[in-house]
Amino acid sequence: MSPIPENQQQAMVSRLMSACGGSYSPETRRKYYISGPQWAAAYQGQALFHAPTRPAIDFESVIRKYSDIGIGYWSTHDTDVIPTEALGKPAQAEIVGRIQKALAENGLQCSMVTTETFYHAVWAASPAAEAPGVRQYANFRVQNTVEIGHELGANFAVYWPGSLGYYVQGAIEETQTLRWYADAINAACDRDIEVAAQKGRPTLKHCMEAKPFEPQAEILLPTSDAMLAFIASGLLTHPEMVGLNPEYLHELMWGAAPRAVLARALLAGKLFHFDINDGYRLKHDVDIGVGLVNPLDWLNVLVLLRSHGYNGPFNLDFKPPRTTSQFGVFEVSFPTAVDRFITLWEMAGEVLSDPIIQEATDALKAGGPVTDPRDAEALTSANRELLTLHELIAHRLVQILLGLHRGRAFSI
Ligand code: GLO
Ligand code: MG
Ligand code: MG
């Protein structure tokens, strides 16, 4: 192939995308509770060792592009859209007005707002820093985000306490820091109750999001389970308003089975919101698009969520790779992430109604005939042949994932 001139590259990407096929219409995509974060689309590819690879983009453009794709919901950090110095000032109201206009014009809804408590230098010692002024400022920030959330019609507020931890040992006392952090969550809930009453709206669902590594060296609430314990610790004045926003990769990163994490959150009644993406175990937060690394695990995750009637948002918290251009972000990254999610979700429905999986599962639950419940040998042999169904079920799931049950075959 001869070199492809720069002015023909976008057309080629589009042609190959449509040759891939398998995409859903924007109308179909809008039927799912999928939210597009402002920060994901606006991510320019920067990191500690990475210069940006994409230009900046404003929220009006992101909202318009999401609308074109068929992403029906939008989420944002306060500072993704409002400069830190404008927070709580008249300029904030003007920006919120522009957001409302852009959402209305493009038929999107704001589902979630979140407070940035990790990036600005003021959070160097975390939002639960020793200095009372910083903690007061943290309370102002989360309360202000609650107000913005109500203005924009959001139903969820998320807290990723990224900088709640330390680099060097001994300077902070963990129990004290966690108490101070609880004060901020309590301030947000208290303000929410007031604003919701004023506006005649339901209170927001407050969702804590854990990440095991980075940006601190040691993290005080590194996993969703740690957060469940924090919510139930007695430090929160409104624990019933606070639940979880697990992120798939954040749990995988520490070596967990994300499906088991979600199961524990479901049992606790705390699975409020879900950040969807993909990546690898025991690596940094690579935030790859959903289903590109672990599609089989993702299928299983969605089987669990479908079977438990999870009806919260699926938030596309991934980072389009640095190799993807800004054109590619909206031409390839977002539409393909949405479509893989929808396919896996529908496939999960197929798994739940698959007669083979159903019969195998029922047979396992029926078990073999029990002659003596105290006889280990008899119980073992009564179930021996049935237990082969575990592997058969796993095979069937892979068949469904790869389309092999429909006779897909390769020439050999
Ligand atoms: C970073 C987190 C981040 C949060 C966001 C919402 O690793 O995933 O994107 O989801 O700040 O609070
Ligand atoms: Mg996240
Ligand atoms: Mg992440």
Short mmCIF file of C-alpha atoms and ligand atoms in Angstrom, two decimals:
data_model
loop_
_atom_site.label_atom_id
_atom_site.label_comp_id
_atom_site.label_asym_id
_atom_site.label_seq_id
_atom_site.Cartn_x
_atom_site.Cartn_y
_atom_site.Cartn_z
CA MET A 1 0.00 0.00 0.00
CA SER A 2 1.33 3.47 -0.78
CA PRO A 3 1.38 6.16 1.94
CA ILE A 4 -2.10 7.47 2.77
CA PRO A 5 -2.25 11.27 2.39
CA GLU A 6 -3.32 13.04 5.55
CA ASN A 7 -6.47 14.40 3.96
CA GLN A 8 -7.67 10.90 3.10
CA GLN A 9 -7.12 9.30 6.50
CA GLN A 10 -10.41 10.27 8.15
CA ALA A 11 -12.36 8.97 5.17
CA MET A 12 -10.49 5.71 5.39
CA VAL A 13 -11.21 5.35 9.12
CA SER A 14 -14.91 5.98 8.42
CA ARG A 15 -14.97 3.51 5.54
CA LEU A 16 -13.35 0.79 7.62
CA MET A 17 -15.67 1.54 10.54
CA SER A 18 -18.71 1.03 8.36
CA ALA A 19 -17.10 -2.07 6.86
CA CYS A 20 -16.85 -3.43 10.43
CA GLY A 21 -20.64 -3.34 10.62
CA GLY A 22 -22.48 -4.31 13.79
CA SER A 23 -23.35 -0.81 14.86
CA TYR A 24 -26.68 0.22 16.35
CA SER A 25 -28.68 3.29 15.41
CA PRO A 26 -28.59 6.34 17.70
CA GLU A 27 -32.27 5.63 18.53
CA THR A 28 -31.43 2.13 19.72
CA ARG A 29 -28.42 3.36 21.69
CA ARG A 30 -30.55 5.95 23.46
CA LYS A 31 -32.76 3.22 24.95
CA TYR A 32 -29.97 2.17 27.33
CA TYR A 33 -29.02 4.07 30.46
CA ILE A 34 -25.54 4.84 29.15
CA SER A 35 -23.82 8.05 30.19
CA GLY A 36 -20.91 9.76 28.53
CA PRO A 37 -18.56 11.63 30.88
CA GLN A 38 -17.40 15.08 29.85
CA TRP A 39 -13.88 14.19 31.00
CA ALA A 40 -13.67 10.99 28.93
CA ALA A 41 -14.43 12.71 25.64
CA ALA A 42 -12.30 15.72 26.54
CA TYR A 43 -9.30 13.64 27.67
CA GLN A 44 -6.36 14.88 25.65
CA GLY A 45 -4.04 11.92 26.24
CA GLN A 46 -1.90 13.54 28.94
CA ALA A 47 -0.32 11.77 31.92
CA LEU A 48 2.86 11.94 33.93
CA PHE A 49 4.94 10.54 31.08
CA HIS A 50 2.58 11.61 28.28
CA ALA A 51 2.12 14.90 26.51
CA PRO A 52 -1.39 15.54 25.18
CA THR A 53 -2.09 14.11 21.74
CA ARG A 54 -5.49 15.69 21.14
CA PRO A 55 -6.72 19.30 21.18
CA ALA A 56 -9.05 20.63 23.86
CA ILE A 57 -12.79 20.43 23.26
CA ASP A 58 -15.63 22.33 24.93
CA PHE A 59 -18.72 20.84 26.58
CA GLU A 60 -21.05 22.11 23.87
CA SER A 61 -19.16 20.06 21.28
CA VAL A 62 -18.99 16.97 23.52
CA ILE A 63 -22.73 17.13 24.21
CA ARG A 64 -23.48 17.56 20.49
CA LYS A 65 -21.24 14.65 19.53
CA TYR A 66 -22.78 12.41 22.22
CA SER A 67 -26.20 13.30 20.86
CA ASP A 68 -25.16 12.40 17.30
CA ILE A 69 -23.86 9.04 18.52
CA GLY A 70 -26.99 8.32 20.58
CA ILE A 71 -25.51 8.60 24.08
CA GLY A 72 -28.52 9.88 26.01
CA TYR A 73 -26.89 10.94 29.30
CA TRP A 74 -23.99 13.13 30.27
CA SER A 75 -21.89 13.28 33.46
CA THR A 76 -19.29 15.79 34.60
CA HIS A 77 -16.89 16.91 37.29
CA ASP A 78 -17.51 20.43 38.56
CA THR A 79 -14.16 21.61 37.18
CA ASP A 80 -14.53 19.85 33.81
CA VAL A 81 -16.87 22.69 32.93
CA ILE A 82 -16.42 25.44 35.51
CA PRO A 83 -12.96 26.89 36.18
CA THR A 84 -11.95 26.43 39.83
CA GLU A 85 -11.90 30.18 40.41
CA ALA A 86 -15.48 30.56 39.15
CA LEU A 87 -17.00 27.91 41.44
CA GLY A 88 -19.80 29.36 43.53
CA LYS A 89 -19.46 32.74 41.78
CA PRO A 90 -21.90 34.39 39.35
CA ALA A 91 -19.87 32.98 36.43
CA GLN A 92 -20.93 29.50 37.56
CA ALA A 93 -24.62 30.27 37.02
CA GLU A 94 -23.87 31.54 33.54
CA ILE A 95 -22.01 28.31 32.65
CA VAL A 96 -24.70 26.12 34.18
CA GLY A 97 -27.21 27.99 32.02
CA ARG A 98 -25.13 27.23 28.92
CA ILE A 99 -24.98 23.56 29.90
CA GLN A 100 -28.75 23.44 30.37
CA LYS A 101 -29.17 24.97 26.93
CA ALA A 102 -26.74 22.54 25.27
CA LEU A 103 -28.39 19.54 26.93
CA ALA A 104 -31.89 20.69 25.95
CA GLU A 105 -30.91 21.48 22.37
CA ASN A 106 -29.32 18.07 21.95
CA GLY A 107 -31.90 16.00 23.85
CA LEU A 108 -29.45 14.83 26.52
CA GLN A 109 -29.97 14.58 30.26
CA CYS A 110 -27.39 15.11 32.95
CA SER A 111 -27.35 11.93 35.01
CA MET A 112 -24.44 12.50 37.37
CA VAL A 113 -22.22 15.21 38.82
CA THR A 114 -18.97 14.69 40.67
CA THR A 115 -16.55 16.88 42.57
CA GLU A 116 -12.93 17.02 41.52
CA THR A 117 -11.06 16.51 44.79
CA PHE A 118 -7.79 15.19 43.39
CA TYR A 119 -6.31 17.45 40.67
CA HIS A 120 -5.96 20.97 42.03
CA ALA A 121 -2.99 21.79 44.27
CA VAL A 122 -5.39 22.59 47.11
CA TRP A 123 -5.94 18.80 47.44
CA ALA A 124 -2.26 17.99 47.83
CA ALA A 125 -2.96 16.71 51.36
CA SER A 126 -6.38 15.36 50.30
CA PRO A 127 -9.86 16.84 50.82
CA ALA A 128 -9.60 15.58 54.42
CA ALA A 129 -6.37 17.49 55.07
CA GLU A 130 -5.24 18.55 58.53
CA ALA A 131 -5.83 22.23 57.79
CA PRO A 132 -9.43 23.11 58.76
CA GLY A 133 -9.60 25.64 55.92
CA VAL A 134 -9.01 22.95 53.31
CA ARG A 135 -11.70 20.76 54.83
CA GLN A 136 -14.10 23.69 54.89
CA TYR A 137 -13.29 24.26 51.24
CA ALA A 138 -13.95 20.54 50.52
CA ASN A 139 -17.38 20.90 52.16
CA PHE A 140 -18.09 23.95 50.02
CA ARG A 141 -17.04 22.06 46.88
CA VAL A 142 -19.20 18.98 47.46
CA GLN A 143 -22.17 21.10 48.50
CA ASN A 144 -21.73 23.28 45.45
CA THR A 145 -21.68 20.16 43.26
CA VAL A 146 -24.94 19.00 44.83
CA GLU A 147 -26.46 22.37 43.93
CA ILE A 148 -25.19 22.10 40.36
CA GLY A 149 -26.57 18.56 40.19
CA HIS A 150 -30.04 19.73 41.14
CA GLU A 151 -29.85 22.62 38.65
CA LEU A 152 -28.94 20.20 35.88
CA GLY A 153 -31.52 17.57 36.85
CA ALA A 154 -28.98 14.93 37.88
CA ASN A 155 -29.91 11.98 40.08
CA PHE A 156 -26.45 10.86 41.15
CA ALA A 157 -23.40 12.44 42.77
CA VAL A 158 -20.15 10.51 42.69
CA TYR A 159 -17.13 10.78 45.00
CA TRP A 160 -13.80 9.40 43.96
CA PRO A 161 -11.58 10.47 46.88
CA GLY A 162 -8.47 10.08 44.76
CA SER A 163 -6.08 11.87 47.04
CA LEU A 164 -7.33 10.36 50.32
CA GLY A 165 -4.11 8.68 51.35
CA TYR A 166 -0.43 9.46 51.56
CA TYR A 167 3.00 9.09 50.05
CA VAL A 168 5.03 8.94 53.25
CA GLN A 169 4.07 7.09 56.39
CA GLY A 170 3.32 8.51 59.79
CA ALA A 171 2.25 12.02 58.88
CA ILE A 172 -1.46 11.29 58.92
CA GLU A 173 -3.57 9.33 61.36
CA GLU A 174 -5.95 7.18 59.36
CA THR A 175 -8.95 7.14 61.70
CA GLN A 176 -8.87 10.91 62.00
CA THR A 177 -8.58 11.41 58.24
CA LEU A 178 -11.51 9.07 57.61
CA ARG A 179 -13.61 10.96 60.16
CA TRP A 180 -12.81 14.20 58.39
CA TYR A 181 -13.66 12.67 55.04
CA ALA A 182 -17.01 11.52 56.45
CA ASP A 183 -17.67 15.15 57.43
CA ALA A 184 -17.51 16.13 53.76
CA ILE A 185 -19.92 13.39 52.68
CA ASN A 186 -22.23 14.42 55.53
CA ALA A 187 -22.07 18.05 54.43
CA ALA A 188 -23.06 17.02 50.89
CA CYS A 189 -26.00 14.92 52.12
CA ASP A 190 -27.23 17.67 54.45
CA ARG A 191 -27.14 20.23 51.67
CA ASP A 192 -28.83 17.78 49.33
CA ILE A 193 -31.75 17.34 51.73
CA GLU A 194 -32.22 21.13 51.86
CA VAL A 195 -31.96 21.73 48.11
CA ALA A 196 -34.13 18.73 47.21
CA ALA A 197 -36.84 20.05 49.56
CA GLN A 198 -36.61 23.55 48.08
CA LYS A 199 -36.83 22.24 44.55
CA GLY A 200 -39.36 19.48 45.16
CA ARG A 201 -36.91 16.94 43.75
CA PRO A 202 -35.76 13.63 45.20
CA THR A 203 -32.40 13.71 46.93
CA LEU A 204 -29.44 12.53 44.90
CA LYS A 205 -27.93 9.11 45.23
CA HIS A 206 -24.45 9.67 46.63
CA CYS A 207 -22.00 7.11 45.28
CA MET A 208 -18.50 6.40 46.49
CA GLU A 209 -15.94 5.17 43.99
CA ALA A 210 -12.81 3.30 45.02
CA LYS A 211 -9.51 2.90 43.22
CA PRO A 212 -6.76 0.78 44.75
CA PHE A 213 -3.63 2.50 43.36
CA GLU A 214 -2.82 6.10 42.34
CA PRO A 215 -2.79 9.01 42.67
CA GLN A 216 -1.63 8.40 46.25
CA ALA A 217 0.90 5.73 47.16
CA GLU A 218 -1.32 4.35 49.88
CA ILE A 219 -5.07 4.76 49.68
CA LEU A 220 -7.33 4.84 52.73
CA LEU A 221 -10.43 3.48 50.97
CA PRO A 222 -8.91 1.37 48.19
CA THR A 223 -11.80 -0.94 47.31
CA SER A 224 -15.58 -0.96 47.09
CA ASP A 225 -15.64 -3.32 50.07
CA ALA A 226 -13.64 -0.84 52.15
CA MET A 227 -16.21 1.77 51.18
CA LEU A 228 -19.09 -0.49 52.23
CA ALA A 229 -17.45 -0.76 55.62
CA PHE A 230 -16.99 3.04 55.71
CA ILE A 231 -20.66 3.60 54.83
CA ALA A 232 -21.70 1.23 57.62
CA SER A 233 -19.13 2.54 60.11
CA GLY A 234 -21.43 4.93 61.92
CA LEU A 235 -19.48 7.98 60.70
CA LEU A 236 -22.12 8.95 58.15
CA THR A 237 -25.21 10.83 59.27
CA HIS A 238 -27.21 9.58 56.26
CA PRO A 239 -25.81 6.17 55.34
CA GLU A 240 -29.06 5.38 53.52
CA MET A 241 -28.26 8.13 50.97
CA VAL A 242 -24.79 6.78 50.27
CA GLY A 243 -23.90 3.80 48.10
CA LEU A 244 -21.30 2.78 45.57
CA ASN A 245 -20.12 3.59 42.11
CA PRO A 246 -17.79 0.67 41.50
CA GLU A 247 -15.57 0.93 38.46
CA TYR A 248 -14.96 -2.35 36.66
CA LEU A 249 -11.24 -1.80 36.16
CA HIS A 250 -10.61 -0.37 39.62
CA GLU A 251 -11.68 -3.67 41.14
CA LEU A 252 -9.84 -5.75 38.56
CA MET A 253 -6.68 -3.71 39.23
CA TRP A 254 -6.27 -5.04 42.76
CA GLY A 255 -6.88 -8.59 41.61
CA ALA A 256 -10.55 -8.90 42.51
CA ALA A 257 -13.26 -10.63 40.50
CA PRO A 258 -15.37 -7.60 39.56
CA ARG A 259 -18.47 -9.77 39.41
CA ALA A 260 -17.98 -10.83 43.04
CA VAL A 261 -17.47 -7.18 44.06
CA LEU A 262 -20.73 -6.27 42.34
CA ALA A 263 -22.47 -9.21 44.01
CA ARG A 264 -21.41 -7.94 47.44
CA ALA A 265 -22.63 -4.44 46.57
CA LEU A 266 -25.96 -5.87 45.37
CA LEU A 267 -26.43 -7.84 48.57
CA ALA A 268 -25.79 -4.69 50.58
CA GLY A 269 -28.34 -2.78 48.45
CA LYS A 270 -25.58 -0.32 47.54
CA LEU A 271 -25.01 -0.79 43.81
CA PHE A 272 -26.17 2.67 42.73
CA HIS A 273 -24.00 3.50 39.70
CA PHE A 274 -21.39 1.66 37.61
CA ASP A 275 -18.32 2.94 35.75
CA ILE A 276 -17.71 0.68 32.77
CA ASN A 277 -14.37 0.09 31.10
CA ASP A 278 -11.72 -2.59 30.82
CA GLY A 279 -8.04 -3.28 31.45
CA TYR A 280 -5.63 -5.60 33.20
CA ARG A 281 -5.01 -6.97 36.69
CA LEU A 282 -2.29 -5.38 38.84
CA LYS A 283 -1.51 -2.61 36.38
CA HIS A 284 -2.17 1.13 36.51
CA ASP A 285 -5.54 2.58 35.59
CA VAL A 286 -5.43 2.06 31.82
CA ASP A 287 -9.17 2.79 31.36
CA ILE A 288 -9.61 0.87 28.11
CA GLY A 289 -13.02 0.76 26.39
CA VAL A 290 -15.50 -1.79 27.77
CA GLY A 291 -15.12 -5.31 26.43
CA LEU A 292 -11.83 -4.81 24.56
CA VAL A 293 -9.81 -6.88 27.03
CA ASN A 294 -12.14 -9.15 29.00
CA PRO A 295 -15.32 -9.69 26.96
CA LEU A 296 -16.13 -13.04 28.60
CA ASP A 297 -15.84 -11.56 32.08
CA TRP A 298 -17.95 -8.63 30.97
CA LEU A 299 -20.64 -10.97 29.67
CA ASN A 300 -20.71 -12.64 33.07
CA VAL A 301 -20.86 -9.31 34.88
CA LEU A 302 -23.86 -8.27 32.81
CA VAL A 303 -25.59 -11.60 33.39
CA LEU A 304 -25.35 -10.88 37.11
CA LEU A 305 -26.62 -7.31 36.76
CA ARG A 306 -29.48 -8.26 34.43
CA SER A 307 -30.58 -11.09 36.65
CA HIS A 308 -30.69 -8.75 39.65
CA GLY A 309 -32.58 -5.99 37.87
CA TYR A 310 -29.80 -3.37 38.16
CA ASN A 311 -31.30 -0.25 36.60
CA GLY A 312 -28.70 2.42 37.33
CA PRO A 313 -26.44 4.15 34.83
CA PHE A 314 -23.60 2.59 32.91
CA ASN A 315 -21.03 5.37 32.83
CA LEU A 316 -18.44 5.15 30.05
CA ASP A 317 -15.49 6.04 32.26
CA PHE A 318 -12.74 5.07 29.86
CA LYS A 319 -9.97 6.96 28.14
CA PRO A 320 -9.77 6.84 24.38
CA PRO A 321 -6.19 5.72 23.65
CA ARG A 322 -3.56 8.34 22.87
CA THR A 323 -3.26 6.82 19.41
CA THR A 324 -6.86 7.76 18.66
CA SER A 325 -7.35 11.23 17.15
CA GLN A 326 -10.09 13.59 18.24
CA PHE A 327 -11.99 12.62 15.09
CA GLY A 328 -11.48 9.00 16.12
CA VAL A 329 -12.80 9.63 19.64
CA PHE A 330 -16.26 10.25 18.22
CA GLU A 331 -15.99 8.10 15.10
CA VAL A 332 -14.51 4.99 16.74
CA SER A 333 -14.02 5.13 20.55
CA PHE A 334 -17.48 6.09 21.78
CA PRO A 335 -19.71 4.38 19.20
CA THR A 336 -17.81 1.11 19.46
CA ALA A 337 -17.77 1.17 23.27
CA VAL A 338 -21.53 1.76 23.33
CA ASP A 339 -22.17 -0.96 20.75
CA ARG A 340 -20.00 -3.55 22.50
CA PHE A 341 -21.84 -2.78 25.71
CA ILE A 342 -25.26 -3.17 24.06
CA THR A 343 -24.23 -6.42 22.38
CA LEU A 344 -22.92 -7.85 25.64
CA TRP A 345 -26.05 -6.71 27.48
CA GLU A 346 -28.31 -8.38 24.92
CA MET A 347 -26.10 -11.44 24.94
CA ALA A 348 -26.49 -11.57 28.72
CA GLY A 349 -30.25 -11.75 28.12
CA GLU A 350 -29.63 -14.65 25.76
CA VAL A 351 -27.54 -16.40 28.42
CA LEU A 352 -30.33 -15.98 30.97
CA SER A 353 -32.87 -17.60 28.68
CA ASP A 354 -30.57 -20.24 27.18
CA PRO A 355 -32.28 -23.62 27.63
CA ILE A 356 -29.00 -25.48 28.02
CA ILE A 357 -27.67 -23.20 30.75
CA GLN A 358 -31.07 -23.23 32.40
CA GLU A 359 -31.38 -27.00 32.47
CA ALA A 360 -27.80 -27.42 33.63
CA THR A 361 -28.25 -24.85 36.40
CA ASP A 362 -31.54 -26.39 37.53
CA ALA A 363 -29.96 -29.84 37.58
CA LEU A 364 -27.05 -28.57 39.69
CA LYS A 365 -29.49 -26.99 42.12
CA ALA A 366 -31.59 -30.16 42.31
CA GLY A 367 -28.42 -32.17 43.05
CA GLY A 368 -28.28 -35.95 43.22
CA PRO A 369 -30.53 -37.96 45.54
CA VAL A 370 -29.45 -37.72 49.18
CA THR A 371 -29.42 -41.03 50.97
CA ASP A 372 -27.66 -39.91 54.13
CA PRO A 373 -26.79 -36.20 54.64
CA ARG A 374 -23.95 -37.24 57.00
CA ASP A 375 -22.28 -39.53 54.48
CA ALA A 376 -19.60 -37.57 52.58
CA GLU A 377 -18.80 -40.45 50.20
CA ALA A 378 -22.45 -40.98 49.25
CA LEU A 379 -22.94 -37.21 48.68
CA THR A 380 -19.82 -37.02 46.57
CA SER A 381 -20.85 -39.84 44.28
CA ALA A 382 -24.46 -38.60 44.12
CA ASN A 383 -23.20 -35.32 42.57
CA ARG A 384 -20.12 -36.49 40.69
CA GLU A 385 -21.56 -36.56 37.18
CA LEU A 386 -23.66 -33.44 37.67
CA LEU A 387 -20.61 -31.35 38.53
CA THR A 388 -19.30 -31.80 34.98
CA LEU A 389 -22.01 -29.26 34.14
CA HIS A 390 -19.83 -26.46 35.58
CA GLU A 391 -17.43 -26.83 32.66
CA LEU A 392 -20.27 -27.38 30.23
CA ILE A 393 -21.85 -24.07 31.32
CA ALA A 394 -18.53 -22.27 30.90
CA HIS A 395 -18.21 -23.75 27.39
CA ARG A 396 -21.75 -22.67 26.56
CA LEU A 397 -21.01 -19.10 27.66
CA VAL A 398 -18.00 -18.97 25.36
CA GLN A 399 -20.08 -20.46 22.55
CA ILE A 400 -22.64 -17.69 23.00
CA LEU A 401 -19.90 -15.05 23.21
CA LEU A 402 -18.20 -16.19 20.02
CA GLY A 403 -21.39 -17.05 18.15
CA LEU A 404 -20.37 -20.71 17.97
CA HIS A 405 -23.83 -21.83 19.06
CA ARG A 406 -25.10 -20.38 15.80
CA GLY A 407 -22.79 -22.59 13.82
CA ARG A 408 -19.96 -20.13 13.30
CA ALA A 409 -17.06 -22.22 12.03
CA PHE A 410 -13.64 -21.59 10.53
CA SER A 411 -12.33 -23.41 7.48
CA ILE A 412 -9.79 -25.99 8.52
C1 GLO B 1 -10.39 7.87 38.04
C2 GLO B 1 -11.81 7.76 38.26
C3 GLO B 1 -12.54 9.00 37.86
C4 GLO B 1 -13.86 9.02 38.54
C5 GLO B 1 -14.46 10.37 38.46
C6 GLO B 1 -15.83 10.39 39.03
O1 GLO B 1 -9.68 6.93 38.01
O2 GLO B 1 -12.33 6.66 37.58
O3 GLO B 1 -12.69 9.07 36.49
O4 GLO B 1 -14.72 8.06 38.00
O5 GLO B 1 -13.65 11.25 39.14
O6 GLO B 1 -15.83 10.82 40.31
MG MG B 2 -14.35 6.02 37.46
MG MG B 3 -10.31 4.11 35.98
#
